[in-house]
Amino acid sequence: MPSRREWLRACLTCSAVALAPRAVQAAESWPARPVRLILPDAPGSGNDTVARLISPFLEARLGQPFVVENRGGAGGRIGVEAAYNAAPDGYSFLLGNAGSNSINAAIYRDLPYDLATAFEPVSLLVQGPNVLVVNNRLLPVQDLPALIAAVRARPGALNYASGGVGSSAHMSMELFKAAAGLDVVHVPYRGTPAMAQAVIAGDTALMFANLVNVMPYIQRGELTPLAVTSTARTPELPEVPPVAETLPGFETLAWNGLLAPRGTPEPVRRRLLDALGALRDSPEMRDRVRLLGGELIVSTPEAFGKRIAGDIHKWKTLAAQTGIQAE
């Protein structure tokens, strides 16, 4: 028997179909009031940085404020559920990421929604590799093969940091451990700043992190980068090879993108996508994202949906192999 929430959503969807011409007219005047960008992240995160970069641009293009609303916590679940429960009226969107909108589908057993179908993909926005960094005092190595040899020589003796169970940093390292046959102990922290400081201080020896989040530490020499998780080198760290050069086939990409509560009128989503196309075509915006270590990509909704589905499959496979599960 459908839940009350499912019943209400079905009614809204049926009404949207019946009133399609009116929806088109409404989309022409959208937005008529401020729009919420709900983030499943704390202030200062990579996702937050992107949101505060694009929101003034969207306001200038569409004539209404795009208000960033941070709803971090529980591995992204709090923010995602807030967006899932929002009215599908075009005034609430989710700026989701690889953790909140794909990894969580693999590690949580009690989600009240199906991440593959709960939202309407609007567009992928930014993607970039994670980077494997080490504390050179604890691991005085200069390349990935040397790191693998050093860790294999000390099974279970080294710790790695992450931003929490199920974070991109956590799952990337678990994928790396499985591919390389390593035994490293997971120590979760609350967010990227805390895990970076743990590695810098020597409390943990290594970590994967979104390049956007750790470029300043790398530039100051506080962390040593050994490999990136894209299949090609990144222009921001051209001397750093991909993990795939040592472990063929290895790839993980951090990303974020805009999603709408299911039932949001298609003309509204299309108008927002058109505005994002102008964002993609701005050399200034592309350069600003590139300096953060990412690539500005405005995709079709279909391409974004395929990315989400592919990531959900990848992480569900890893979770089944390793037994990773969020509490």
Coordinates of C-alpha atoms in Angstrom, one line a residue, residues 134 268 325:
V134 CA 50.5 11.2 2.3
V268 CA 11.1 24.9 -15.1
Q325 CA 27.6 -0.4 5.9

